[in-house]
Amino acid sequence: MALSRLSSRSTTLLQPLATTSLLRRRHISTDTTPITVETSLPFTSHLISPPSRAVETSSQELLSFFRDMALMRRMEIAADSLYKAKLIRGFCHLYDGQEAVAIGMEAAITKRDAIITSYRDHCTFLGRGGGLFEAFSELMGRTTGCSKGKGGSMHFYKKDASFYGGHGIVGAQVPLGCGLAFAQKYSKEEAVTFTLYGDGAANQGQLFEALNIAALWDLPAVLVCENNHYGMGTAEWRSAKSPAYFKRGDYVPGLKVDGMDALAVKQACKFAKEHALKNGPIILEMDTYRYHGHSMSDPGSTYRTRDEISGVRQVRDPIDRVRKLIIAHDIATEKELKDMEKEVRKEVDAAVAQAKESPIPEPSELFSNIYVKGFGAEVNFISPLETTLSFGADRKELRATLP
Amino acid sequence: REKMWGILRQRGIDGGGLSLRRTRSASVSARSYAAGSKEMTVRDALNSAIDEEMSADPKVFVMGEEVGQYQGAYKITKGLLEKYGPERVYDTPITEAGFTGIGVGAAYAGLKPVVEFMTFNFSMQAIDHIINSAAKSNYMSAGQINVPIVFRGPNGAAAGVGAQHSQCYAAWYASVPGLKVLAPYSAEDARGLLKAAIRDPDPVVFLENELLYGESFPISEEALDSSFCLPIGKAKIERQGKDVTIVTFSKMVGFALKAAEKLAEEGISAEVINLRSIRPLDRATINASVRKTSRLVTVEEGFPQHGVCAEICASVVEESFSYLDAPVERIAGADVPMPYAANLERLALPQVEDIVRAAKRACYRSK
């Protein structure tokens, strides 16, 4: 195809503008004419009638899915390299393979709907509108990070987009998410909260405590189990007597979704939001997969075979699914998509480079944000004693008056 | 309504019917007192504080076991459900981890929950949410997510409730940066500190005492005003003295004042400090007092190892060493799980004579 283009270069200019590749892309990326696509699999449901397999989308949406998922994928791969280069320390839990869940969800909801998730939060942050530079800065502990370097990989937040983190304690985010839903109902916001957790967290007692209250009080909570089939190194069949996570709500309806199909995720989330606003909690089980191990300390191959990992990558990769859809619907060519991926790679590399140059926090930041408000007590001075103190390791050397 | 109170009195709910009687008699007898000389129980002080704050701010709501229809396990939330309705007062199932997490999540979103633990012993079921979800969030998010929540309830020993229901959590919670920890003694403390806690944008652990709920204290007109608030982080000097400083909080303040009376009979003038705030600790007031008296006795009901007293002693030794004329003294609960038998329980808790003895030791008046 390339050769024929070269040889007909002189005639290209005479051809209708619509066929030149650059303009064709511009034309398509704003095309919102509905395209209907069937999900890969039908939805399986518990105590509810499932939504239709036919999902409405558009060229614009499919291209944005592709680009955004490619960006997320690139970001996670870059984080892998940075971790190996020891620029990222501590814990680093990567999401590559699971991008469709973040992307499909965003397509179905608004920024007034809240999301709260576990420590595998980098891509969720991006989906909520977070920036690559803020993400990489945070991972590398720089003051330009989304939590000013004070949180780290597991503690990304974006409150203005209703993203409440980023939580390190397995399962804690579920009651917190039900609390967010409580606040939305209390304040009559007509919005819902999506609270994401993994198959490992699905057995946590506090989840059932929160679900009970959410069901009793009709809270607009959507519990989303991102079932990647492994809780750290423990496969689901070894940790759950019943790995049908979408049914574990008992009296709460549930839906099982192909989590590698962004359109299925979108359909399910749209359905769940409508349900939760009227009827209270619902559980979505996203059947998904992570290519990396549990975290960067886990090779991910001691408890599963490399064949399994590469098998999923070949058959179910979320980005490849959208790529095939785009090509099949003649929205863009394979080369155009590859070019898009190259652009994305450049964008990520630029953000990494910029983040690497960013400053580390000032020592005084050790003592900032412990509290919002000072203590309202008049400082009772017996120099050098002050009322509102925090201390460093050697309290006679390093102390701060909290404002 | 009378019938309801009758039933509750029959059940022998601790202080239930009693408080109603007390309130009535207080308001009757107040008329015969001199102007400005009102009394209020700690229970009524707490109830009125929550009531006023709920009235002033629609974001404040109450959540916990039996806080609504039952009128509160210890009647602290009496009348609130009737006044504000089920959308402001929530009865929860017996699931501390779940409902505490829900409270913290609601606070993330900007509401102002007042979460009741029936006793702080049960807070251990939810301690991950108090520490990891609430205390640390403002720091981890560099100021994006603040948590304006109050965790309140009775703390420490009651009477004959045994080992699992008698622990004091002041030292545990006060060790955590990001929390504020308050411990009222009097009715004025209860009102002023709880109102301050509810208004505070940070998570506050509010440690009450079951045995103080029914106690009456004189209360000023100023403290009865709905705008009344006490500063967080400031201790109160309950009694001025010059020979020895006794520092304590909650119920032990009453014991320390009694000890001070006894010491005065023997010519020892004790200064009694009511901490009011365990975190932040008012080190300035404590040290200023010790620099004046040169002697320190610290008192608490909780376990002695790594207790609040240990922190106060360390602070004084570090900051005011050259002012001390005697070793610092600690009076604390016995280093044992709380026994049930009444005589053993008495031995397990500080008594007035223990405080007197320690003060005399500090003054070199006894072995």
mmCIF file of C-alpha atoms in Angstrom, chain B residues 4 66-72 81-82 89 91:
data_model
loop_
_atom_site.group_PDB
_atom_site.id
_atom_site.type_symbol
_atom_site.label_atom_id
_atom_site.label_comp_id
_atom_site.label_asym_id
_atom_site.label_seq_id
_atom_site.Cartn_x
_atom_site.Cartn_y
_atom_site.Cartn_z
ATOM 1 C CA MET B 4 -41.365 5.188 77.350
ATOM 2 C CA GLU B 66 -28.715 2.618 69.278
ATOM 3 C CA VAL B 67 -28.204 6.348 68.806
ATOM 4 C CA GLY B 68 -31.663 6.892 67.328
ATOM 5 C CA GLN B 69 -34.727 4.987 68.464
ATOM 6 C CA TYR B 70 -33.090 3.698 71.646
ATOM 7 C CA GLN B 71 -32.165 7.315 72.464
ATOM 8 C CA GLY B 72 -28.529 6.340 72.838
ATOM 9 C CA LEU B 81 -33.947 11.450 66.274
ATOM 10 C CA GLU B 82 -37.265 13.037 67.188
ATOM 11 C CA VAL B 89 -29.593 10.369 63.026
ATOM 12 C CA ASP B 91 -28.998 3.629 63.757
#
